[in-house]
mmCIF file of C-alpha atoms in Angstrom:
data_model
loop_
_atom_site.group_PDB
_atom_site.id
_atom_site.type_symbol
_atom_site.label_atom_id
_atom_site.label_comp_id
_atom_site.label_asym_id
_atom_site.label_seq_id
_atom_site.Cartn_x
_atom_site.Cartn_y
_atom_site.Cartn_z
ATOM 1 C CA UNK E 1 95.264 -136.547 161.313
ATOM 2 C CA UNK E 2 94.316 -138.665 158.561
ATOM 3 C CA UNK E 3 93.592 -136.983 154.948
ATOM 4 C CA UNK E 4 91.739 -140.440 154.104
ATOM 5 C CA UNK E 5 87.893 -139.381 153.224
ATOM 6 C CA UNK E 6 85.611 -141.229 156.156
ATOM 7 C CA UNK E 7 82.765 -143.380 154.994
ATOM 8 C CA UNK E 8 79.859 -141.664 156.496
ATOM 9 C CA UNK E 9 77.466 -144.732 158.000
ATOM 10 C CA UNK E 10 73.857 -144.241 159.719
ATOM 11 C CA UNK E 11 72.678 -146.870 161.503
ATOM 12 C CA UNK E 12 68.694 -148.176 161.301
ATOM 13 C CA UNK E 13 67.478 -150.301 163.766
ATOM 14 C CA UNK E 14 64.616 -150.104 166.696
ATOM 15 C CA UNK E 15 66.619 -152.224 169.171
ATOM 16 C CA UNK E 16 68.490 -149.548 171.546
ATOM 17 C CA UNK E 17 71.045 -152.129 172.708
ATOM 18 C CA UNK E 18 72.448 -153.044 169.034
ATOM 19 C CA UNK E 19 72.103 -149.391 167.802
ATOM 20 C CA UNK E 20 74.550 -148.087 171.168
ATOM 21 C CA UNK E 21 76.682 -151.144 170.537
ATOM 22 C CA UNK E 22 77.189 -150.943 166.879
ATOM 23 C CA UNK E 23 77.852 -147.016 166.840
ATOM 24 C CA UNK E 24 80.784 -147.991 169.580
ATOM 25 C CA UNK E 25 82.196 -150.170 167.658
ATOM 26 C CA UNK E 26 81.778 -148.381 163.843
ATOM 27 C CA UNK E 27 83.263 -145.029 165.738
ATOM 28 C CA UNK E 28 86.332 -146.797 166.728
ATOM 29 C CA UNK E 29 87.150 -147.253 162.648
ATOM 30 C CA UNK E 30 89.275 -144.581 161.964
ATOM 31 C CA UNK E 31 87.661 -144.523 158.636
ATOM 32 C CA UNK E 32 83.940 -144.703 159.777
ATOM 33 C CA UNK E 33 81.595 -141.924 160.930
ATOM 34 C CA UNK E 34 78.767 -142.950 162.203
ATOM 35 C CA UNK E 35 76.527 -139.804 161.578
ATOM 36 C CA UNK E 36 73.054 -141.036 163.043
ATOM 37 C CA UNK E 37 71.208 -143.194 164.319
ATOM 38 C CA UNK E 38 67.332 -144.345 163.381
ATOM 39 C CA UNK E 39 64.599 -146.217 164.893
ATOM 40 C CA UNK E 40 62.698 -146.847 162.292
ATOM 41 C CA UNK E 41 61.964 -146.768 158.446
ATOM 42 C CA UNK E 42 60.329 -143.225 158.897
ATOM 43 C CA UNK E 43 63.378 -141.962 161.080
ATOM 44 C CA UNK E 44 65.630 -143.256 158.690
ATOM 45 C CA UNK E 45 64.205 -141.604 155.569
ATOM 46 C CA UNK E 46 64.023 -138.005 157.242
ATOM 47 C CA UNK E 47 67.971 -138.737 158.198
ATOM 48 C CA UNK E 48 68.880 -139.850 155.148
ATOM 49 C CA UNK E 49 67.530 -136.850 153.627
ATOM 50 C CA UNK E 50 69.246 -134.690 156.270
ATOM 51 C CA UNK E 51 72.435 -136.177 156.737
ATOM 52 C CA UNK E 52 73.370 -137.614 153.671
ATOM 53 C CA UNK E 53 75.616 -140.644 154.462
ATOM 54 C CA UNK E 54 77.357 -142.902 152.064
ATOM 55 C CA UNK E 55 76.510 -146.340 153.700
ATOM 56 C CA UNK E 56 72.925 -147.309 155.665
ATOM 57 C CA UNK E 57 72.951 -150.400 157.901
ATOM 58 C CA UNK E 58 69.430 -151.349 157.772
ATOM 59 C CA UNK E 59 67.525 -153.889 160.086
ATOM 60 C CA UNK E 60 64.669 -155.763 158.551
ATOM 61 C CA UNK E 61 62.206 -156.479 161.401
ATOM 62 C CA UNK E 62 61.223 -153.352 162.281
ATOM 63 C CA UNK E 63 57.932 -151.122 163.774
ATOM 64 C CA UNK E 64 55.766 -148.797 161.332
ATOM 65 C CA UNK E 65 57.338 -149.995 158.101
ATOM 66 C CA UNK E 66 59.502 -152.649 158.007
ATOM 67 C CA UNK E 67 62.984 -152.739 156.133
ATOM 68 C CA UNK E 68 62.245 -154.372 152.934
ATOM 69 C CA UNK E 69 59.263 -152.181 152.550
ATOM 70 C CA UNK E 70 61.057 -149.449 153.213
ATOM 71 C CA UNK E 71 64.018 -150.539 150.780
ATOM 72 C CA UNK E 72 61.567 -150.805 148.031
ATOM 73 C CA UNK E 73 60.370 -147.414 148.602
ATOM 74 C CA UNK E 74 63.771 -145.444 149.170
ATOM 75 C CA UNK E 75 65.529 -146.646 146.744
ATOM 76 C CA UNK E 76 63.877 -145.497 143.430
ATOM 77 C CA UNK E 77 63.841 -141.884 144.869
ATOM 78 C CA UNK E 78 67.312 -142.081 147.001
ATOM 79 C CA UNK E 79 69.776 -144.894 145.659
ATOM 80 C CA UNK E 80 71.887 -144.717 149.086
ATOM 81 C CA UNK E 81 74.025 -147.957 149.410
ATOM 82 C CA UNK E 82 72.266 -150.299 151.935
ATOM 83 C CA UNK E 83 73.809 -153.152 153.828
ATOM 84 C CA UNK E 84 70.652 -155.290 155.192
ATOM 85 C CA UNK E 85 71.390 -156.814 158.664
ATOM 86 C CA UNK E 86 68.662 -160.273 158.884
ATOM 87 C CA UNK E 87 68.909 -163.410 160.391
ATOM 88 C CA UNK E 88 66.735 -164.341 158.222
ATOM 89 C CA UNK E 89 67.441 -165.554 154.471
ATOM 90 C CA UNK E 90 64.322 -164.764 152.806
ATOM 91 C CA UNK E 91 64.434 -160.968 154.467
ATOM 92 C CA UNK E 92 67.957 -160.922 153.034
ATOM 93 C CA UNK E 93 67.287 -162.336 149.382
ATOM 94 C CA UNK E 94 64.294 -160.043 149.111
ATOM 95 C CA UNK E 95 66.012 -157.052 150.153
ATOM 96 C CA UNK E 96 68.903 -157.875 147.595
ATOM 97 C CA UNK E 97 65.986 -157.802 145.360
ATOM 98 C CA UNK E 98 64.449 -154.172 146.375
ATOM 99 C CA UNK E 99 68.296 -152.696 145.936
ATOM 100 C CA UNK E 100 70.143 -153.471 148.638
ATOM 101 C CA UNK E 101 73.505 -153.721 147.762
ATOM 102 C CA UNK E 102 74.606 -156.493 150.250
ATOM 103 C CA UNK E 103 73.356 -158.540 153.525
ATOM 104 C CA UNK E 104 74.926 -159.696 156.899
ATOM 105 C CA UNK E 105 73.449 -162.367 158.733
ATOM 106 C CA UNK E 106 72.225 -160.690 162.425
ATOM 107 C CA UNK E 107 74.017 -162.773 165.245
ATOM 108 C CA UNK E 108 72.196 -164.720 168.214
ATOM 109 C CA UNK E 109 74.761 -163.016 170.892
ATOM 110 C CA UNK E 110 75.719 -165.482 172.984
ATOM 111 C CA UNK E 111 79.366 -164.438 173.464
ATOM 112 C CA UNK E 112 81.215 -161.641 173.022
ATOM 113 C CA UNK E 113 82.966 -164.052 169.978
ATOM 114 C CA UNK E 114 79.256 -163.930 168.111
ATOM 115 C CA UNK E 115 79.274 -159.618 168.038
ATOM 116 C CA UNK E 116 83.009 -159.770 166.807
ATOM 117 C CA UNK E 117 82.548 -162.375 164.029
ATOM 118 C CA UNK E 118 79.459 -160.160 162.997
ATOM 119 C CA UNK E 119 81.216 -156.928 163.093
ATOM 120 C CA UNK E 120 84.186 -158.138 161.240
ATOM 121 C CA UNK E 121 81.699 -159.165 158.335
ATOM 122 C CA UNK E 122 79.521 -155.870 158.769
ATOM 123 C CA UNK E 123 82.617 -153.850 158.572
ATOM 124 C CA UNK E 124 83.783 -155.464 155.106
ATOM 125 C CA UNK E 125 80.538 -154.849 153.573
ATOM 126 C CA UNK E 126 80.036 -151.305 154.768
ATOM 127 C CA UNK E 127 83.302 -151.316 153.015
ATOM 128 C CA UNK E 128 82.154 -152.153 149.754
ATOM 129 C CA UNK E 129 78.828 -150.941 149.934
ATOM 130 C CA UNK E 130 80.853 -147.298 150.211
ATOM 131 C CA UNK E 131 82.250 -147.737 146.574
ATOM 132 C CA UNK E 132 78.822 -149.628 144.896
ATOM 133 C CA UNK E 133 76.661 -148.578 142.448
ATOM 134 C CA UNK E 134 73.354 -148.949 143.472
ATOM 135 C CA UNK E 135 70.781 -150.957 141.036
ATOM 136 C CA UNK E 136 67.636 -149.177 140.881
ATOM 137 C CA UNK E 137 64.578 -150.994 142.031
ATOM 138 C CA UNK E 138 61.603 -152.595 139.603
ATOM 139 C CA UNK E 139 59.216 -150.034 137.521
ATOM 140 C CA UNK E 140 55.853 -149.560 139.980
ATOM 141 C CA UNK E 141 53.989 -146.466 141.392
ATOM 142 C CA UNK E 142 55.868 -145.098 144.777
ATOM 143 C CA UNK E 143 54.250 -144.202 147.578
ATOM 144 C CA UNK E 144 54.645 -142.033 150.488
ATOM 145 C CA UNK E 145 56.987 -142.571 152.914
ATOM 146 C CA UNK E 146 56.336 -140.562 156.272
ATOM 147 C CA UNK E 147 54.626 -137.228 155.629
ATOM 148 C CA UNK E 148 56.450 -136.208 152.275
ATOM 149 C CA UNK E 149 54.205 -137.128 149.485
ATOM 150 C CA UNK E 150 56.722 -139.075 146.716
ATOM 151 C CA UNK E 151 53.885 -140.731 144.562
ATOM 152 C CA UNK E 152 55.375 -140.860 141.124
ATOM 153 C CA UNK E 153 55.079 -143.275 138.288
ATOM 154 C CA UNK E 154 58.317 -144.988 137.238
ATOM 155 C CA UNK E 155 59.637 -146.091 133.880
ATOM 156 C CA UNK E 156 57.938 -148.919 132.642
ATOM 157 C CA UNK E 157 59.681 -152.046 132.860
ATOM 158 C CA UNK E 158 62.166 -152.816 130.122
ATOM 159 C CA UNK E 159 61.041 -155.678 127.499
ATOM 160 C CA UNK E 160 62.812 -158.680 128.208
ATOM 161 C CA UNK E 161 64.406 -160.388 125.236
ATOM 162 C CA UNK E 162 62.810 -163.573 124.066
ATOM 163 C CA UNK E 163 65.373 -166.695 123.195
ATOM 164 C CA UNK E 164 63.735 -168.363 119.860
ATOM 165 C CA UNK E 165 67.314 -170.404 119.188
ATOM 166 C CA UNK E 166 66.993 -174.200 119.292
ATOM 167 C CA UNK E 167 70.061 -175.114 121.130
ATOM 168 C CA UNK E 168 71.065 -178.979 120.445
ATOM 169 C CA UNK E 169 72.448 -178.657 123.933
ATOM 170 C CA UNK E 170 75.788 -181.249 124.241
ATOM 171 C CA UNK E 171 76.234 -183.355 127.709
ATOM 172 C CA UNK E 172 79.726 -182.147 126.515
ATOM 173 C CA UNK E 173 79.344 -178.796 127.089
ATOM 174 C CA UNK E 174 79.072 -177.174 130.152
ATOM 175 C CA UNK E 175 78.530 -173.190 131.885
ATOM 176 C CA UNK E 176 80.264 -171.743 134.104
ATOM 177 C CA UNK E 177 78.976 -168.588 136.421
ATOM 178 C CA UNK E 178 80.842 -166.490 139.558
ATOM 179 C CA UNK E 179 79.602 -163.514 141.002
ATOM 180 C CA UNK E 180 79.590 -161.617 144.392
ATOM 181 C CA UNK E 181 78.353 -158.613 145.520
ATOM 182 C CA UNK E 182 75.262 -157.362 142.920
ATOM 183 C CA UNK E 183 75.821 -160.778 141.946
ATOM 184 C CA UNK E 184 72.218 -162.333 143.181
ATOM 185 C CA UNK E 185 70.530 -160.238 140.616
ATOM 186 C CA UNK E 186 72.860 -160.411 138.309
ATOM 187 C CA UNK E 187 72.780 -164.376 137.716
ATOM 188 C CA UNK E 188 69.184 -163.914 137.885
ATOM 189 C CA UNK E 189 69.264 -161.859 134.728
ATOM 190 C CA UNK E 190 71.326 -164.187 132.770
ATOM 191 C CA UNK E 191 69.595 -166.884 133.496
ATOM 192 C CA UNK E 192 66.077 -166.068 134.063
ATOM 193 C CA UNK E 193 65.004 -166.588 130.379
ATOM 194 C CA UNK E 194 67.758 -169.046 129.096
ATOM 195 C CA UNK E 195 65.604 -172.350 126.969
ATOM 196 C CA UNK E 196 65.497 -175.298 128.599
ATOM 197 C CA UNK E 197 67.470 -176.901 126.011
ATOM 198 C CA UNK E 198 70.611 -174.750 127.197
ATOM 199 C CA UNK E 199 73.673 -176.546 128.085
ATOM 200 C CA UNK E 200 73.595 -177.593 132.252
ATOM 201 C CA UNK E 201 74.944 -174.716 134.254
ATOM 202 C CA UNK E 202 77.309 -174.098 137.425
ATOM 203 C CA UNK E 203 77.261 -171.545 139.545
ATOM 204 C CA UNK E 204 79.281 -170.103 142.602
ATOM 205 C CA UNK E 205 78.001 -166.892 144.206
ATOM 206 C CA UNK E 206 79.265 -165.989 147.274
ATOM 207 C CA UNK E 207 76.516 -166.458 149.944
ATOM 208 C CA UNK E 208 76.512 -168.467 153.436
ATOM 209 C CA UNK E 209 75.395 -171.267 153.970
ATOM 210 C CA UNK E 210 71.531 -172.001 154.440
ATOM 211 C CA UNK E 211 70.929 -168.666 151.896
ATOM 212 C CA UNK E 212 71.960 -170.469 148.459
ATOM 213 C CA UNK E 213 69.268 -173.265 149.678
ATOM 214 C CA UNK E 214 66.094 -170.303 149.059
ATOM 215 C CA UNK E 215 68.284 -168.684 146.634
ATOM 216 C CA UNK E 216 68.226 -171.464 144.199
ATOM 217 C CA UNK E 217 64.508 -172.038 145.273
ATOM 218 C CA UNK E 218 63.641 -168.844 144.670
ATOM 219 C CA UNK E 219 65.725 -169.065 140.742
ATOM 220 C CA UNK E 220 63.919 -172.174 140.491
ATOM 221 C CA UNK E 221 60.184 -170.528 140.247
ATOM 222 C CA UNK E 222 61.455 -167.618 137.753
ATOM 223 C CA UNK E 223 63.464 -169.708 135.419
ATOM 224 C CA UNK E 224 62.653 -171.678 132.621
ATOM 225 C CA UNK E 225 65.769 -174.299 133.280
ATOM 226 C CA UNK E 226 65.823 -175.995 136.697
ATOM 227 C CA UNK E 227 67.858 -174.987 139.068
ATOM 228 C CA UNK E 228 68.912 -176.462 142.193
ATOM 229 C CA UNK E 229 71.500 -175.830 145.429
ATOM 230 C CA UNK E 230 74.426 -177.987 144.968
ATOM 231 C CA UNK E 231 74.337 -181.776 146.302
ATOM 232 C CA UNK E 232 77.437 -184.243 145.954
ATOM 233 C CA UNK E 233 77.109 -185.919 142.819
ATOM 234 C CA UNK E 234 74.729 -183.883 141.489
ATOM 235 C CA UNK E 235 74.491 -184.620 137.471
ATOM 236 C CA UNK E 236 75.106 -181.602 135.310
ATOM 237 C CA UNK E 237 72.904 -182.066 132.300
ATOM 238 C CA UNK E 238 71.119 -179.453 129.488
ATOM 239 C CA UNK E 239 68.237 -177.712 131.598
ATOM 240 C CA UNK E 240 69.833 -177.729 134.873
ATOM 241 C CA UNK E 241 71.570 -175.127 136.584
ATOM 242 C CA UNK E 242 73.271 -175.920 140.007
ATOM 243 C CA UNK E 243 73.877 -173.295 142.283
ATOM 244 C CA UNK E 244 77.215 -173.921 144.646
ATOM 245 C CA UNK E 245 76.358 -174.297 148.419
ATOM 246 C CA UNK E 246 77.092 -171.955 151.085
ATOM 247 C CA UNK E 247 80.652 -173.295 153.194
ATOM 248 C CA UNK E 248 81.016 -176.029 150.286
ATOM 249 C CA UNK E 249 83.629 -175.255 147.215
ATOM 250 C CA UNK E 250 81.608 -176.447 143.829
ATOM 251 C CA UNK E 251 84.035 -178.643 141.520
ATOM 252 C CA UNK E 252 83.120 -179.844 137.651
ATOM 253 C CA UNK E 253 83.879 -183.989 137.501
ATOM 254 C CA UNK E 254 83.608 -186.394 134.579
ATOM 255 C CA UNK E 255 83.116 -189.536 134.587
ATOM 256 C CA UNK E 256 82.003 -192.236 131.772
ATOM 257 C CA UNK E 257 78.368 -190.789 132.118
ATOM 258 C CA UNK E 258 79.268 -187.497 131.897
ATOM 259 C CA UNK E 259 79.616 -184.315 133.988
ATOM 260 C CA UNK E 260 78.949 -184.445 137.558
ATOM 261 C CA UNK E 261 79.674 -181.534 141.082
ATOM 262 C CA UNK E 262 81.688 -182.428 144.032
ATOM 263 C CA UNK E 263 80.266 -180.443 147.032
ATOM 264 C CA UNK E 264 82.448 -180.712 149.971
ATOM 265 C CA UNK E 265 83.651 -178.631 152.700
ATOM 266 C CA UNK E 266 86.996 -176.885 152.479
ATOM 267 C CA UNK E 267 89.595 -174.210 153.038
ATOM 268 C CA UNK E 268 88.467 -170.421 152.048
ATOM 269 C CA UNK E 269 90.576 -169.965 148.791
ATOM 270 C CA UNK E 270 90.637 -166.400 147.576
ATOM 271 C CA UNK E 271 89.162 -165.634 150.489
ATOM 272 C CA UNK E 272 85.713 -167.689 150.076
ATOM 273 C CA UNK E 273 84.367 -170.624 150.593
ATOM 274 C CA UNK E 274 82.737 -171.673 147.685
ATOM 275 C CA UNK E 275 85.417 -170.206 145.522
ATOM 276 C CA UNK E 276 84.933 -169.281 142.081
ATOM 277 C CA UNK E 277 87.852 -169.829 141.298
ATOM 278 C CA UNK E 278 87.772 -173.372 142.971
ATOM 279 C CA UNK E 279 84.910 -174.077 140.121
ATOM 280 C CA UNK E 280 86.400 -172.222 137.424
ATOM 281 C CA UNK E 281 89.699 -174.236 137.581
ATOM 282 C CA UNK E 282 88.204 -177.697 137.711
ATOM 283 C CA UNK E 283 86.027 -176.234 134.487
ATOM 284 C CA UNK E 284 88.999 -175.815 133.177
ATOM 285 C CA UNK E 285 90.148 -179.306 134.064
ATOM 286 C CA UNK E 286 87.367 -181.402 133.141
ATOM 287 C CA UNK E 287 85.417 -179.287 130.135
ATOM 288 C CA UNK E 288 88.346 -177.243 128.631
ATOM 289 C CA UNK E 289 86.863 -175.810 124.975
ATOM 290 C CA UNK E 290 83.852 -177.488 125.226
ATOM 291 C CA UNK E 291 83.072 -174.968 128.608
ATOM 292 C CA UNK E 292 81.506 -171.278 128.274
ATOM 293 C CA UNK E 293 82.332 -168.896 131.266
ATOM 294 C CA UNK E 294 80.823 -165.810 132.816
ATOM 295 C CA UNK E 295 81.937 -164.155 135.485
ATOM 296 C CA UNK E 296 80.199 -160.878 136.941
ATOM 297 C CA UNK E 297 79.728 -158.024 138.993
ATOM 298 C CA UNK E 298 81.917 -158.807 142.918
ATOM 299 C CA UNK E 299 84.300 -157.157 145.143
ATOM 300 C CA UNK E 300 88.376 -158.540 144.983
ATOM 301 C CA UNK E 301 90.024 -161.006 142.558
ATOM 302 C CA UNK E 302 87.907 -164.384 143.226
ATOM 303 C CA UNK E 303 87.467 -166.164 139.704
ATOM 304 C CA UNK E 304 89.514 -163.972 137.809
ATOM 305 C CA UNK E 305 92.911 -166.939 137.489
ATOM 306 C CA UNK E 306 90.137 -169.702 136.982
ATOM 307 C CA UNK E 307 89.136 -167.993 134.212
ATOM 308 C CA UNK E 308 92.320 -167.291 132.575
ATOM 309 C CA UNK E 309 92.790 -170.908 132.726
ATOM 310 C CA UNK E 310 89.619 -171.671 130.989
ATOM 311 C CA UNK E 311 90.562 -169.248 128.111
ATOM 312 C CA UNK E 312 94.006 -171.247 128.153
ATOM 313 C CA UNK E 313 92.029 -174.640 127.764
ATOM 314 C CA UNK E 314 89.905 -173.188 125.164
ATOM 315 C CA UNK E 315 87.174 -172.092 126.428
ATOM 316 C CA UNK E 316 84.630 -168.743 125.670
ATOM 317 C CA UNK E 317 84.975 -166.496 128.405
ATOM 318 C CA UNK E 318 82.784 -163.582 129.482
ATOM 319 C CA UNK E 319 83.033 -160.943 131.689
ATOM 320 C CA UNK E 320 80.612 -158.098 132.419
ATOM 321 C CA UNK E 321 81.021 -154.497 131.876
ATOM 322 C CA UNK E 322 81.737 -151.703 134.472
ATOM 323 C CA UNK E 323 79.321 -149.335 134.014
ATOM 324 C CA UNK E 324 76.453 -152.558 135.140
ATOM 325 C CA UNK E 325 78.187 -153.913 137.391
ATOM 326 C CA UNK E 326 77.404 -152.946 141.373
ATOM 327 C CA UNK E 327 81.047 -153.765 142.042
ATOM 328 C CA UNK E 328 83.392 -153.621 139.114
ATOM 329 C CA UNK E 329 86.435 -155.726 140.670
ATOM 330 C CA UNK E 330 85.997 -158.935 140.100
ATOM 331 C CA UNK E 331 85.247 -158.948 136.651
ATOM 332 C CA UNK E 332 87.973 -155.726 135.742
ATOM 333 C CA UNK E 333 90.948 -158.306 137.229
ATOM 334 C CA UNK E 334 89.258 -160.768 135.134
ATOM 335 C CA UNK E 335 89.721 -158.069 131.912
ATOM 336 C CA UNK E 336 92.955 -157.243 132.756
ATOM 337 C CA UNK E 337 94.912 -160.476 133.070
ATOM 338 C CA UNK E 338 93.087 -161.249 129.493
ATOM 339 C CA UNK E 339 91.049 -164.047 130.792
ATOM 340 C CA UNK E 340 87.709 -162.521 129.200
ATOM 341 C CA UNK E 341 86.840 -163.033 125.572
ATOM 342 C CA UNK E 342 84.044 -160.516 125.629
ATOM 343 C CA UNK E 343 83.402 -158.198 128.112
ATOM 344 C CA UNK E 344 79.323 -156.957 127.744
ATOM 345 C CA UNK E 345 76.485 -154.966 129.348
ATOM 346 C CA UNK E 346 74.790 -157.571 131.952
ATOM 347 C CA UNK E 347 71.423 -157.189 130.080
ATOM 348 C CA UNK E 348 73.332 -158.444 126.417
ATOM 349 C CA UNK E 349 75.204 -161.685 128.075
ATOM 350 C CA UNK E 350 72.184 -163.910 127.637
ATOM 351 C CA UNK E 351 71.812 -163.066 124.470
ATOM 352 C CA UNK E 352 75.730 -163.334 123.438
ATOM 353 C CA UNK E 353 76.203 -166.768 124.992
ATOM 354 C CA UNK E 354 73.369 -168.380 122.939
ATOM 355 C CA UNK E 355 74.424 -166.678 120.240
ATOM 356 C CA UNK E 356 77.985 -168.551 120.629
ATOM 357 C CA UNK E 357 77.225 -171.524 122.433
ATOM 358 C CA UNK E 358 77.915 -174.530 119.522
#
């Protein structure tokens, strides 16, 4: 009998064929326990309440109240680690938004192939959802969910920091960003309020491919610096930020105009496709001092040699801290191989890198 602690799942969704399906498959884990299952958002809530499990697969489309609703409701008053199963990318970015700790795209089954590829993905997230820290949804009023009355005002929102540095932004300088899981409102915090005179910006989070398209979309109505899914060739200039393409690794290039991205299709390295340590290494390469790096909150290692290679070139390296971080792993490897400069709250690295950049 194994001593290992099992990771205690309930599964939330209104179709009876995936819910059966996924509970055979999650029970055959020998670290999984799938403790219940839920039809929808009002189930779910009385079950979380009841049994208490450490991961919640949650579908989106769903009767009564549907997931992202529900999300935004659940997790001020119950910060339960939620994976969001979509097939949708909009469901997905918006749930990362309400709290969810991490997505996986829902599969068209057409073979037996499409269920296993999905599963194998669900399975790592549930995974690392098990050992996240859940970020706690935007100040609002809650409301009711079910019968249980949970109206309650929330903090207000925090005051956001405003940037009054004139940056004489250099087309030799350059920024480097990686991130994974927490990592879509992560980058979004760094960035969000960053002057449009700020030196151009790269950026590899993981994400598939068709998500990084309304991900970058999305960036691009909050920020004050445009920001746009990779394209081959792409220019990197002050007041741009370029967001690495789902399936395609992101590379810095130079040429006599300055910085440009390769975007092209390639080999998973450390495990991802784009890899940030694919972009971090050709940062390295092509920008040595004259590059600033940041590299935040994400499951495994991914990033964590680019960036000692950066420091090596010369360049300002930054890593965020553990205690803001969903998943503390990428950015602790990062600390402990002595690639990071300054390691930093997530709210305080906006501040820090204008505060440095030269």
């Amino acid at each position: 009998m194994s001593l290992l602690k099992k990771t205690k799942v309930l599964i939330v969704d209104d179709s009876l064929l995936f819910r059966e399906t996924l509970k055979k498959r999650l029970s055959e884990e020998s670290n999984i326990e799938v403790v219940g299952l839920a039809v929808d958002s009002f189930d779910a809530y009385e079950k979380i309440k009841q049994l208490k499990p450490d991961v919640v697969t949650l579908d989106v489309e769903m009767p009564k109240l549907n997931g992202i609703d529900f999300l935004k409701k659940l997790i001020p008053m119950c910060p339960v680690p939620v994976v969001v199963v979509s097939s949708l990318p909009i469901n997905a970015l918006e749930a990362l938004q309400a709290g969810a700790v991490d997505f996986v795209r829902k599969p068209l089954i057409k073979s037996p192939n499409d269920f296993n590829m999905f599963f194998g993905e669900l399975l790592g997230k549930i995974k690392i959802a098990s050992i996240a820290k859940v970020r706690q949804a935007p100040a609002g009023i809650l409301r009711t969910i079910g019968k249980e009355d949970t109206t309650k005002e929330m903090p207000k929102p925090k005051v956001r920091p405003i940037f009054n540095k004139t940056i004489m932004a250099s087309n030799k300088t350059v920024i480097a960003i990686g991130a994974s899981t927490g990592g879509t409102e992560a980058i979004l915090e760094v960035v969000r309020d960053l002057p449009p005179t700020t030196p151009g910006i790269v950026i590899v989070q993981h994400m598939p491919a068709g998500f990084t398209k309304m991900y970058s979309e999305r960036l691009n109505k909050i920020c004050k610096m445009n920001v746009k899914e990779a394209e081959d060739g792409d220019r990197v200039t002050p007041g741009n930020i370029i967001i690495g393409a789902g399936e395609y690794h992101l590379r810095l290039m130079q040429d006599a105009k300055g910085y440009y991205v390769s975007s092209k299709r390639g080999e998973k390295v450390s495990g991802h496709c784009p890899s940030v340590d694919v972009l971090f290494d050709s940062v390295a390469d092509t920008a040595g001092k004259n590059a600033y790096g940041i590299i935040l909150t994400g499951m495994g290692a991914d990033g964590a040699k680019g960036m000692l290679k950066m420091r090596q070139k010369g360049a300002y390296t930054i890593g965020q801290d553990k205690e803001t971080c969903v998943v503390y792993g990428m950015p602790m490897v990062a600390f402990n191989n002595g690639a990071v400069v300054k390691q930093l709250p997530l709210e305080n690295i906006a501040e820090h890198l204008l505060s440095v950049i030269v």
